[in-house]
Amino acid sequence: MPRTPSPTKRRRVESTADDDDIDNTDEVRNEATPRPTLRSRELSSHDSTSSNADNHVFSARDPDSISRTSSQSTRSTRSSRSSQSQNSRSQQSPVKRDLAMRFARDLPIQYRSLSVAPKNVQDLAEQLAEFEGKQGIMPECLQSTIQAYRSPSEPIKDYMFDKRRDSADSDLRSLNRELERLLEVRDNTLECNSRARVFHEVEWNETVHSPMLRLVTKRFATLACRNLCVRLPSPPSSAVFPMLIIFLDIRTQTSLAPRWANTEVPDSRVDYGIFVAPKPDSDLYSHMFTYIQQRATATGSELGQINPLLDIDIDRPLAVAIETKRLAAGVEKANTQLASFGRSMLRFKHDVATFLAKTRTRTQARTTKTCDAPFVLPLVIVIGVSWEVDFMVRENGLAVIYGPVSLGSTQTLTNCYRLYRSLDVLFQWSHEHCVDWWTGMLQPSNESEAVPKYK
């Protein structure tokens, strides 16, 4: 029994029946609501003619050209598949990345509480926690100047000033310059964090994060802050505007050397690194210079490295790794990126220790002073205005992460001062720890084996 058509179709049916006297309801329904017809598998005369012409031209080609065409298509297919697989690995969700690192065969990650951390890490965490109350974080000699910035959103109390800092930082000019820099960081933070405008991560780094990091590292003569994000111009493009060549800035980041990179998580990049920069006439630098030469002699071509990065200060050890994100899509990748980079650092440190153990004789191994404590890598994560730090240690084939510890923020002036003091303590501890580890690893067993200082 035929279906009853809808009112709209019924009107069309009635009008069609009156004009053409068509009684067949099915035919009327088909005419009232035309359906697109499927194209037949058989080619039309024009299609078959063009296809035959193409086949005729293709058959007339040289067999070598046919083989080259097929090989090129095969290579393009393979390259597209490999790029798609790499993109799929790099675009994994943070949960899958974290699971891949937790169950990795080499250096799986474990997260532990600070209560079971090594003694030196616990002492540092307690020292950083003392700044949480903001007691004595600002110099008293600038109290009247700082009180001028008091507001309901910026409460400034008397206990926040410390007289003892006046003797340590007696230069009033440097203290005023420090205050000016912190005020700039606070103002830039308020601007980048405004709801009325959208500021990208690059602007956060250039106006907030980088100035704060460099303000702290300037206090140390043998510390250097390096921006591991570089800008490279893209190839010229004139596809849209033939008379205009456009150069686009592509934001790329430095990568790890392949022998220390992670296979589970290819994205192991960080934004900033705090490096120890020993003086060229120091004993530590002479030992590092000798180690770089020894690795080049052992491998035949490759120079030794003091850090696992490509083309970034191979003669300077990395003391702190820093990753920054803004509160936007992709912020959840910060922890996995830092953890993956930290695993590569631990793998690099193990490679250095293994090489030195193989090159030294048994007598040298017994008499060489080594660092008893395992290497600790601070991992600083910055999300918008908030700063935290974790500590990664290699223990029994595991990459153990202890933390986190809050360092402060850049939202207010007092928070900037707290962050400034926390980073000062953290960088000083990291500098001493890194120098002790490398000195213990590279120091000769006796004076007769010592090499002259590099000049």
Short mmCIF file of C-alpha atoms in Angstrom, two decimals:
data_model
loop_
_atom_site.label_atom_id
_atom_site.label_comp_id
_atom_site.label_asym_id
_atom_site.label_seq_id
_atom_site.Cartn_x
_atom_site.Cartn_y
_atom_site.Cartn_z
CA MET A 1 0.00 0.00 0.00
CA PRO A 2 1.56 3.37 -1.03
CA ARG A 3 2.47 5.91 1.64
CA THR A 4 0.40 9.04 2.12
CA PRO A 5 2.49 11.97 0.93
CA SER A 6 3.12 15.01 3.09
CA PRO A 7 0.90 18.10 2.63
CA THR A 8 3.52 19.80 0.53
CA LYS A 9 3.95 16.77 -1.69
CA ARG A 10 0.18 16.31 -1.81
CA ARG A 11 -0.29 19.76 -3.30
CA ARG A 12 2.40 19.01 -5.85
CA VAL A 13 0.73 15.68 -6.68
CA GLU A 14 -2.68 17.25 -7.17
CA SER A 15 -1.36 19.96 -9.46
CA THR A 16 0.55 17.38 -11.48
CA ALA A 17 -2.49 15.12 -11.76
CA ASP A 18 -4.66 17.94 -13.02
CA ASP A 19 -2.19 18.87 -15.73
CA ASP A 20 -1.04 15.49 -17.00
CA ASP A 21 -3.76 13.12 -15.74
CA ILE A 22 -1.24 10.84 -14.11
CA ASP A 23 -2.87 8.25 -11.90
CA ASN A 24 0.16 6.33 -10.77
CA THR A 25 0.93 7.53 -7.24
CA ASP A 26 4.48 6.18 -7.22
CA GLU A 27 5.35 7.95 -10.45
CA VAL A 28 3.84 11.18 -9.17
CA ARG A 29 5.84 10.94 -5.94
CA ASN A 30 9.01 10.43 -7.90
CA GLU A 31 8.30 13.43 -10.08
CA ALA A 32 7.24 15.58 -7.11
CA THR A 33 10.48 14.88 -5.20
CA PRO A 34 13.28 14.31 -7.70
CA ARG A 35 16.16 12.19 -6.45
CA PRO A 36 19.73 12.50 -7.72
CA THR A 37 20.58 9.54 -9.92
CA LEU A 38 23.73 7.60 -9.25
CA ARG A 39 26.32 7.74 -11.99
CA SER A 40 26.76 4.49 -13.82
CA ARG A 41 30.02 2.64 -13.57
CA GLU A 42 30.26 2.63 -17.35
CA LEU A 43 32.10 5.59 -18.76
CA SER A 44 30.50 7.88 -21.27
CA SER A 45 31.90 8.23 -24.75
CA HIS A 46 33.78 11.39 -23.77
CA ASP A 47 35.24 9.79 -20.65
CA SER A 48 36.20 6.64 -22.48
CA THR A 49 37.82 8.66 -25.24
CA SER A 50 39.86 10.72 -22.81
CA SER A 51 40.79 7.62 -20.84
CA ASN A 52 41.93 5.82 -23.98
CA ALA A 53 43.95 8.85 -25.01
CA ASP A 54 45.62 8.99 -21.63
CA ASN A 55 46.38 5.29 -21.77
CA HIS A 56 47.78 5.70 -25.26
CA VAL A 57 50.07 8.52 -24.14
CA PHE A 58 51.13 6.60 -21.03
CA SER A 59 51.91 3.49 -23.06
CA ALA A 60 54.05 5.55 -25.41
CA ARG A 61 56.28 6.72 -22.59
CA ASP A 62 59.72 5.40 -21.92
CA PRO A 63 59.75 2.47 -19.45
CA ASP A 64 62.40 4.30 -17.39
CA SER A 65 60.10 7.27 -16.92
CA ILE A 66 57.31 4.94 -15.84
CA SER A 67 59.56 3.32 -13.23
CA ARG A 68 60.73 6.72 -12.00
CA THR A 69 57.14 7.88 -11.66
CA SER A 70 56.16 4.80 -9.70
CA SER A 71 59.20 5.05 -7.43
CA GLN A 72 58.50 8.73 -6.75
CA SER A 73 54.91 7.98 -5.86
CA THR A 74 56.08 5.18 -3.57
CA ARG A 75 58.56 7.47 -1.81
CA SER A 76 55.96 10.22 -1.42
CA THR A 77 53.51 7.71 0.04
CA ARG A 78 56.10 6.44 2.52
CA SER A 79 57.13 9.96 3.53
CA SER A 80 53.52 11.01 4.02
CA ARG A 81 52.87 7.93 6.14
CA SER A 82 55.98 8.56 8.26
CA SER A 83 55.07 12.23 8.74
CA GLN A 84 51.54 11.24 9.69
CA SER A 85 52.87 8.73 12.22
CA GLN A 86 55.23 11.31 13.70
CA ASN A 87 52.45 13.86 13.90
CA SER A 88 50.18 11.32 15.55
CA ARG A 89 52.86 10.57 18.15
CA SER A 90 53.55 14.25 18.79
CA GLN A 91 49.83 15.02 19.01
CA GLN A 92 49.04 12.39 21.60
CA SER A 93 46.94 13.46 24.54
CA PRO A 94 48.82 14.38 27.74
CA VAL A 95 47.31 11.36 29.48
CA LYS A 96 48.70 8.98 26.86
CA ARG A 97 52.07 10.70 26.97
CA ASP A 98 52.21 10.40 30.74
CA LEU A 99 51.24 6.73 30.59
CA ALA A 100 53.87 6.10 27.92
CA MET A 101 56.56 7.54 30.18
CA ARG A 102 55.31 5.78 33.30
CA PHE A 103 55.51 2.38 31.61
CA ALA A 104 58.56 3.05 29.45
CA ARG A 105 61.26 0.39 29.31
CA ASP A 106 64.01 2.94 29.85
CA LEU A 107 63.76 5.32 32.81
CA PRO A 108 60.05 5.03 33.64
CA ILE A 109 58.69 7.96 35.61
CA GLN A 110 57.42 7.81 39.17
CA TYR A 111 55.86 10.67 41.15
CA ARG A 112 56.62 10.77 44.87
CA SER A 113 55.99 13.07 47.79
CA LEU A 114 58.60 15.49 49.10
CA SER A 115 58.43 13.74 52.46
CA VAL A 116 60.47 10.85 51.02
CA ALA A 117 62.80 12.99 48.90
CA PRO A 118 66.59 13.04 49.43
CA LYS A 119 67.82 15.11 52.37
CA ASN A 120 69.26 17.92 50.25
CA VAL A 121 65.99 18.27 48.33
CA GLN A 122 63.95 18.39 51.54
CA ASP A 123 66.19 21.09 52.99
CA LEU A 124 65.81 23.19 49.85
CA ALA A 125 62.02 22.73 49.84
CA GLU A 126 61.83 23.91 53.45
CA GLN A 127 63.92 26.96 52.63
CA LEU A 128 61.64 27.83 49.72
CA ALA A 129 58.53 27.33 51.84
CA GLU A 130 59.74 30.02 54.26
CA PHE A 131 59.02 32.68 51.63
CA GLU A 132 55.37 31.67 51.42
CA GLY A 133 54.49 33.97 54.33
CA LYS A 134 56.37 36.86 52.63
CA GLN A 135 58.20 37.69 55.83
CA GLY A 136 61.35 39.76 55.27
CA ILE A 137 61.26 39.55 51.47
CA MET A 138 61.80 43.29 50.80
CA PRO A 139 64.59 45.66 51.94
CA GLU A 140 63.58 48.05 54.70
CA CYS A 141 65.50 50.96 53.17
CA LEU A 142 62.87 51.05 50.39
CA GLN A 143 59.86 50.76 52.70
CA SER A 144 58.59 54.30 52.11
CA THR A 145 58.98 53.91 48.34
CA ILE A 146 57.27 50.53 48.22
CA GLN A 147 54.43 51.64 50.52
CA ALA A 148 53.41 54.13 47.82
CA TYR A 149 52.15 51.17 45.73
CA ARG A 150 49.84 50.01 48.48
CA SER A 151 46.26 49.28 47.41
CA PRO A 152 43.33 47.04 48.38
CA SER A 153 44.60 44.44 45.92
CA GLU A 154 48.21 45.00 47.04
CA PRO A 155 48.42 44.85 50.85
CA ILE A 156 51.92 45.72 52.03
CA LYS A 157 52.66 44.94 55.69
CA ASP A 158 55.54 45.95 57.93
CA TYR A 159 56.66 42.36 58.53
CA MET A 160 57.46 42.03 54.82
CA PHE A 161 60.55 44.25 55.21
CA ASP A 162 63.85 42.99 56.55
CA LYS A 163 66.66 45.13 57.99
CA ARG A 164 69.23 42.41 57.42
CA ARG A 165 68.95 42.76 53.67
CA ASP A 166 70.21 46.34 53.85
CA SER A 167 73.67 45.21 54.90
CA ALA A 168 73.85 42.51 52.25
CA ASP A 169 72.49 44.77 49.49
CA SER A 170 74.01 48.07 50.52
CA ASP A 171 73.90 49.58 47.03
CA LEU A 172 70.74 51.68 47.06
CA ARG A 173 70.97 52.25 43.32
CA SER A 174 70.84 48.54 42.56
CA LEU A 175 67.91 48.10 44.94
CA ASN A 176 65.95 50.84 43.17
CA ARG A 177 66.78 49.29 39.80
CA GLU A 178 65.59 45.94 41.10
CA LEU A 179 62.32 47.53 42.23
CA GLU A 180 61.81 49.13 38.82
CA ARG A 181 62.30 45.79 37.05
CA LEU A 182 59.84 44.03 39.34
CA LEU A 183 57.26 46.76 38.80
CA GLU A 184 57.64 46.32 35.04
CA VAL A 185 57.14 42.58 35.39
CA ARG A 186 54.01 43.14 37.49
CA ASP A 187 52.55 45.67 35.03
CA ASN A 188 53.28 43.42 32.06
CA THR A 189 51.64 40.53 33.88
CA LEU A 190 48.47 42.55 34.45
CA GLU A 191 48.43 43.50 30.78
CA CYS A 192 48.99 39.96 29.50
CA ASN A 193 46.47 38.57 31.97
CA SER A 194 43.76 41.04 30.99
CA ARG A 195 40.42 39.65 29.85
CA ALA A 196 40.01 42.43 27.32
CA ARG A 197 42.93 41.32 25.15
CA VAL A 198 44.49 38.04 24.05
CA PHE A 199 48.25 37.76 24.52
CA HIS A 200 50.10 34.74 23.19
CA GLU A 201 52.78 32.75 24.96
CA VAL A 202 55.55 34.57 23.09
CA GLU A 203 54.45 37.89 24.58
CA TRP A 204 54.30 36.37 28.04
CA ASN A 205 57.86 35.12 27.61
CA GLU A 206 59.25 38.37 26.23
CA THR A 207 57.64 40.72 28.74
CA VAL A 208 57.19 38.66 31.93
CA HIS A 209 59.07 35.38 32.15
CA SER A 210 62.36 36.28 30.50
CA PRO A 211 62.83 39.60 32.39
CA MET A 212 62.24 37.84 35.71
CA LEU A 213 64.69 35.04 34.94
CA ARG A 214 67.41 37.37 33.70
CA LEU A 215 66.98 39.69 36.67
CA VAL A 216 67.81 36.78 38.98
CA THR A 217 70.68 35.33 36.94
CA LYS A 218 72.41 38.71 36.79
CA ARG A 219 73.14 38.31 40.50
CA PHE A 220 75.45 35.38 39.67
CA ALA A 221 78.64 35.86 37.70
CA THR A 222 78.77 32.20 36.62
CA LEU A 223 75.12 31.64 35.67
CA ALA A 224 73.54 32.27 32.27
CA CYS A 225 69.90 32.22 31.19
CA ARG A 226 69.36 31.00 27.63
CA ASN A 227 66.16 31.20 25.65
CA LEU A 228 65.87 27.82 23.97
CA CYS A 229 63.07 29.06 21.66
CA VAL A 230 64.48 30.48 18.44
CA ARG A 231 62.83 32.23 15.50
CA LEU A 232 63.80 31.20 11.99
CA PRO A 233 62.47 32.83 8.80
CA SER A 234 60.40 30.56 6.63
CA PRO A 235 61.18 30.09 2.91
CA PRO A 236 59.84 32.92 0.76
CA SER A 237 56.26 32.42 -0.37
CA SER A 238 54.66 34.21 -3.31
CA ALA A 239 51.77 31.88 -4.09
CA VAL A 240 49.08 34.38 -3.13
CA PHE A 241 50.81 37.61 -4.13
CA PRO A 242 53.16 36.98 -7.11
CA MET A 243 54.76 40.43 -6.84
CA LEU A 244 55.25 40.26 -3.07
CA ILE A 245 57.60 37.92 -1.24
CA ILE A 246 56.38 37.19 2.27
CA PHE A 247 58.60 35.92 5.08
CA LEU A 248 56.81 34.29 7.96
CA ASP A 249 58.35 33.88 11.41
CA ILE A 250 58.21 30.26 12.46
CA ARG A 251 58.65 29.57 16.17
CA THR A 252 60.91 26.57 16.57
CA GLN A 253 62.65 25.18 19.60
CA THR A 254 65.99 23.59 20.13
CA SER A 255 65.99 19.82 20.10
CA LEU A 256 67.91 17.16 21.94
CA ALA A 257 70.69 15.13 20.43
CA PRO A 258 69.21 11.92 18.96
CA ARG A 259 71.22 9.55 21.16
CA TRP A 260 69.62 10.96 24.34
CA ALA A 261 66.13 11.74 23.03
CA ASN A 262 63.04 9.80 24.04
CA THR A 263 61.27 7.53 21.59
CA GLU A 264 57.97 7.41 23.48
CA VAL A 265 57.44 11.18 23.63
CA PRO A 266 59.14 13.07 20.77
CA ASP A 267 58.14 16.46 22.19
CA SER A 268 60.90 16.95 24.79
CA ARG A 269 61.48 20.67 24.45
CA VAL A 270 61.65 23.42 27.05
CA ASP A 271 61.57 27.21 26.78
CA TYR A 272 64.47 28.29 29.00
CA GLY A 273 67.59 26.83 30.53
CA ILE A 274 69.78 28.06 33.38
CA PHE A 275 73.39 27.12 32.58
CA VAL A 276 76.50 27.13 34.71
CA ALA A 277 79.08 29.32 32.94
CA PRO A 278 82.46 28.67 34.59
CA LYS A 279 85.23 31.11 33.86
CA PRO A 280 87.70 30.00 31.16
CA ASP A 281 90.60 30.11 33.64
CA SER A 282 88.86 27.94 36.25
CA ASP A 283 89.72 24.35 37.09
CA LEU A 284 86.19 23.18 36.28
CA TYR A 285 86.32 24.60 32.76
CA SER A 286 89.70 23.00 32.11
CA HIS A 287 88.29 19.61 33.17
CA MET A 288 85.27 20.10 30.90
CA PHE A 289 87.49 21.10 28.00
CA THR A 290 89.55 17.93 28.48
CA TYR A 291 86.42 15.78 28.62
CA ILE A 292 85.13 17.26 25.34
CA GLN A 293 88.45 16.41 23.68
CA GLN A 294 88.45 12.88 25.12
CA ARG A 295 84.99 12.14 23.73
CA ALA A 296 86.06 13.42 20.31
CA THR A 297 89.11 11.14 20.38
CA ALA A 298 87.05 8.12 21.48
CA THR A 299 84.29 8.54 18.88
CA GLY A 300 86.57 9.73 16.10
CA SER A 301 84.39 12.63 14.99
CA GLU A 302 81.80 13.77 17.53
CA LEU A 303 82.81 16.27 20.15
CA GLY A 304 81.87 15.64 23.72
CA GLN A 305 79.05 17.64 25.25
CA ILE A 306 78.39 18.99 28.71
CA ASN A 307 74.63 19.16 28.00
CA PRO A 308 72.41 17.10 25.66
CA LEU A 309 71.21 20.02 23.53
CA LEU A 310 72.10 20.64 19.91
CA ASP A 311 74.08 23.81 19.16
CA ILE A 312 73.45 25.35 22.60
CA ASP A 313 76.62 25.91 24.64
CA ILE A 314 78.07 22.40 24.56
CA ASP A 315 80.70 23.51 27.11
CA ARG A 316 78.17 24.64 29.74
CA PRO A 317 76.20 22.28 32.00
CA LEU A 318 72.47 22.78 32.36
CA ALA A 319 71.39 23.35 35.97
CA VAL A 320 67.65 24.18 35.69
CA ALA A 321 65.04 23.44 33.00
CA ILE A 322 62.06 25.80 32.62
CA GLU A 323 58.86 25.38 30.63
CA THR A 324 56.30 28.20 30.30
CA LYS A 325 52.67 28.11 29.22
CA ARG A 326 49.75 30.48 29.27
CA LEU A 327 46.25 29.54 30.38
CA ALA A 328 45.02 28.31 27.01
CA ALA A 329 44.71 25.12 25.00
CA GLY A 330 47.85 23.02 25.33
CA VAL A 331 48.70 24.08 28.87
CA GLU A 332 48.39 20.46 30.01
CA LYS A 333 51.44 19.53 27.90
CA ALA A 334 53.85 21.43 30.14
CA ASN A 335 54.31 18.66 32.71
CA THR A 336 54.89 15.95 30.12
CA GLN A 337 57.34 18.12 28.17
CA LEU A 338 59.38 18.84 31.30
CA ALA A 339 59.30 15.21 32.41
CA SER A 340 60.40 13.99 28.98
CA PHE A 341 63.22 16.54 28.87
CA GLY A 342 64.30 15.56 32.38
CA ARG A 343 64.53 11.89 31.37
CA SER A 344 66.84 12.89 28.52
CA MET A 345 69.01 14.83 30.97
CA LEU A 346 69.28 11.85 33.31
CA ARG A 347 70.13 9.61 30.36
CA PHE A 348 72.84 12.07 29.35
CA LYS A 349 74.30 12.17 32.88
CA HIS A 350 74.39 8.38 32.98
CA ASP A 351 76.19 8.33 29.63
CA VAL A 352 78.85 10.71 30.98
CA ALA A 353 79.39 8.60 34.08
CA THR A 354 79.59 5.40 32.02
CA PHE A 355 82.15 6.85 29.63
CA LEU A 356 84.37 8.12 32.46
CA ALA A 357 84.15 4.77 34.24
CA LYS A 358 85.30 2.93 31.10
CA THR A 359 88.18 5.28 30.30
CA ARG A 360 89.67 5.26 33.79
CA THR A 361 91.78 2.45 35.10
CA ARG A 362 90.93 0.59 38.28
CA THR A 363 93.51 2.56 40.27
CA GLN A 364 92.13 5.85 39.00
CA ALA A 365 88.58 4.75 39.77
CA ARG A 366 89.53 4.01 43.38
CA THR A 367 91.33 7.32 43.91
CA THR A 368 89.02 9.62 41.92
CA LYS A 369 86.67 11.75 43.97
CA THR A 370 83.11 11.30 42.81
CA CYS A 371 79.88 12.94 43.84
CA ASP A 372 78.09 10.58 46.23
CA ALA A 373 74.68 12.26 45.94
CA PRO A 374 72.72 11.61 42.72
CA PHE A 375 72.23 14.48 40.33
CA VAL A 376 69.07 16.51 41.00
CA LEU A 377 67.49 18.44 38.13
CA PRO A 378 65.02 21.20 39.10
CA LEU A 379 62.09 21.40 36.67
CA VAL A 380 60.40 24.81 36.84
CA ILE A 381 56.92 25.04 35.35
CA VAL A 382 55.30 28.43 34.73
CA ILE A 383 51.56 28.56 34.02
CA GLY A 384 50.52 32.15 33.44
CA VAL A 385 51.37 34.00 36.65
CA SER A 386 52.13 30.93 38.83
CA TRP A 387 55.59 29.39 39.24
CA GLU A 388 56.32 25.92 40.67
CA VAL A 389 59.29 23.58 40.77
CA ASP A 390 59.70 19.80 40.78
CA PHE A 391 62.89 17.84 41.36
CA MET A 392 63.87 14.87 39.19
CA VAL A 393 66.34 12.26 40.43
CA ARG A 394 67.55 8.98 38.95
CA GLU A 395 67.01 6.15 41.44
CA ASN A 396 67.42 2.45 40.62
CA GLY A 397 66.69 2.89 36.94
CA LEU A 398 63.69 5.15 37.59
CA ALA A 399 63.17 8.84 36.89
CA VAL A 400 61.62 9.95 40.17
CA ILE A 401 59.90 13.35 40.40
CA TYR A 402 59.47 14.97 43.82
CA GLY A 403 57.23 17.97 44.31
CA PRO A 404 55.79 20.38 43.53
CA VAL A 405 56.96 23.40 45.53
CA SER A 406 55.37 26.80 45.00
CA LEU A 407 57.80 29.61 44.16
CA GLY A 408 55.41 32.56 43.88
CA SER A 409 53.76 34.55 41.13
CA THR A 410 54.07 37.80 39.21
CA GLN A 411 50.55 39.11 39.82
CA THR A 412 51.41 41.63 42.57
CA LEU A 413 54.55 43.44 43.68
CA THR A 414 54.90 41.46 46.91
CA ASN A 415 54.42 38.21 45.00
CA CYS A 416 57.13 39.34 42.56
CA TYR A 417 59.49 39.91 45.48
CA ARG A 418 58.67 36.49 46.88
CA LEU A 419 59.30 34.87 43.49
CA TYR A 420 62.52 36.84 43.14
CA ARG A 421 63.82 35.57 46.50
CA SER A 422 62.71 32.00 45.76
CA LEU A 423 64.43 31.92 42.38
CA ASP A 424 67.55 33.42 43.94
CA VAL A 425 67.74 30.58 46.47
CA LEU A 426 66.86 27.92 43.88
CA PHE A 427 69.44 29.08 41.33
CA GLN A 428 72.17 29.38 43.95
CA TRP A 429 71.47 25.84 45.18
CA SER A 430 71.32 24.49 41.63
CA HIS A 431 74.59 26.21 40.74
CA GLU A 432 76.44 24.73 43.71
CA HIS A 433 74.92 21.28 43.18
CA CYS A 434 75.75 21.24 39.46
CA VAL A 435 79.33 22.42 40.03
CA ASP A 436 79.88 19.79 42.74
CA TRP A 437 78.53 17.00 40.51
CA TRP A 438 80.67 17.89 37.50
CA THR A 439 83.75 18.54 39.63
CA GLY A 440 83.39 15.14 41.26
CA MET A 441 82.96 13.48 37.88
CA LEU A 442 85.75 15.20 35.95
CA GLN A 443 88.36 15.95 38.60
CA PRO A 444 91.58 13.91 38.07
CA SER A 445 92.62 11.44 40.74
CA ASN A 446 95.90 13.19 41.56
CA GLU A 447 97.83 16.28 40.64
CA SER A 448 100.11 14.45 38.19
CA GLU A 449 97.12 13.68 35.97
CA ALA A 450 95.80 17.21 36.05
CA VAL A 451 95.84 19.04 32.74
CA PRO A 452 96.89 22.66 32.40
CA LYS A 453 94.12 25.22 32.50
CA TYR A 454 92.60 26.18 29.21
CA LYS A 455 93.33 29.78 28.24
#
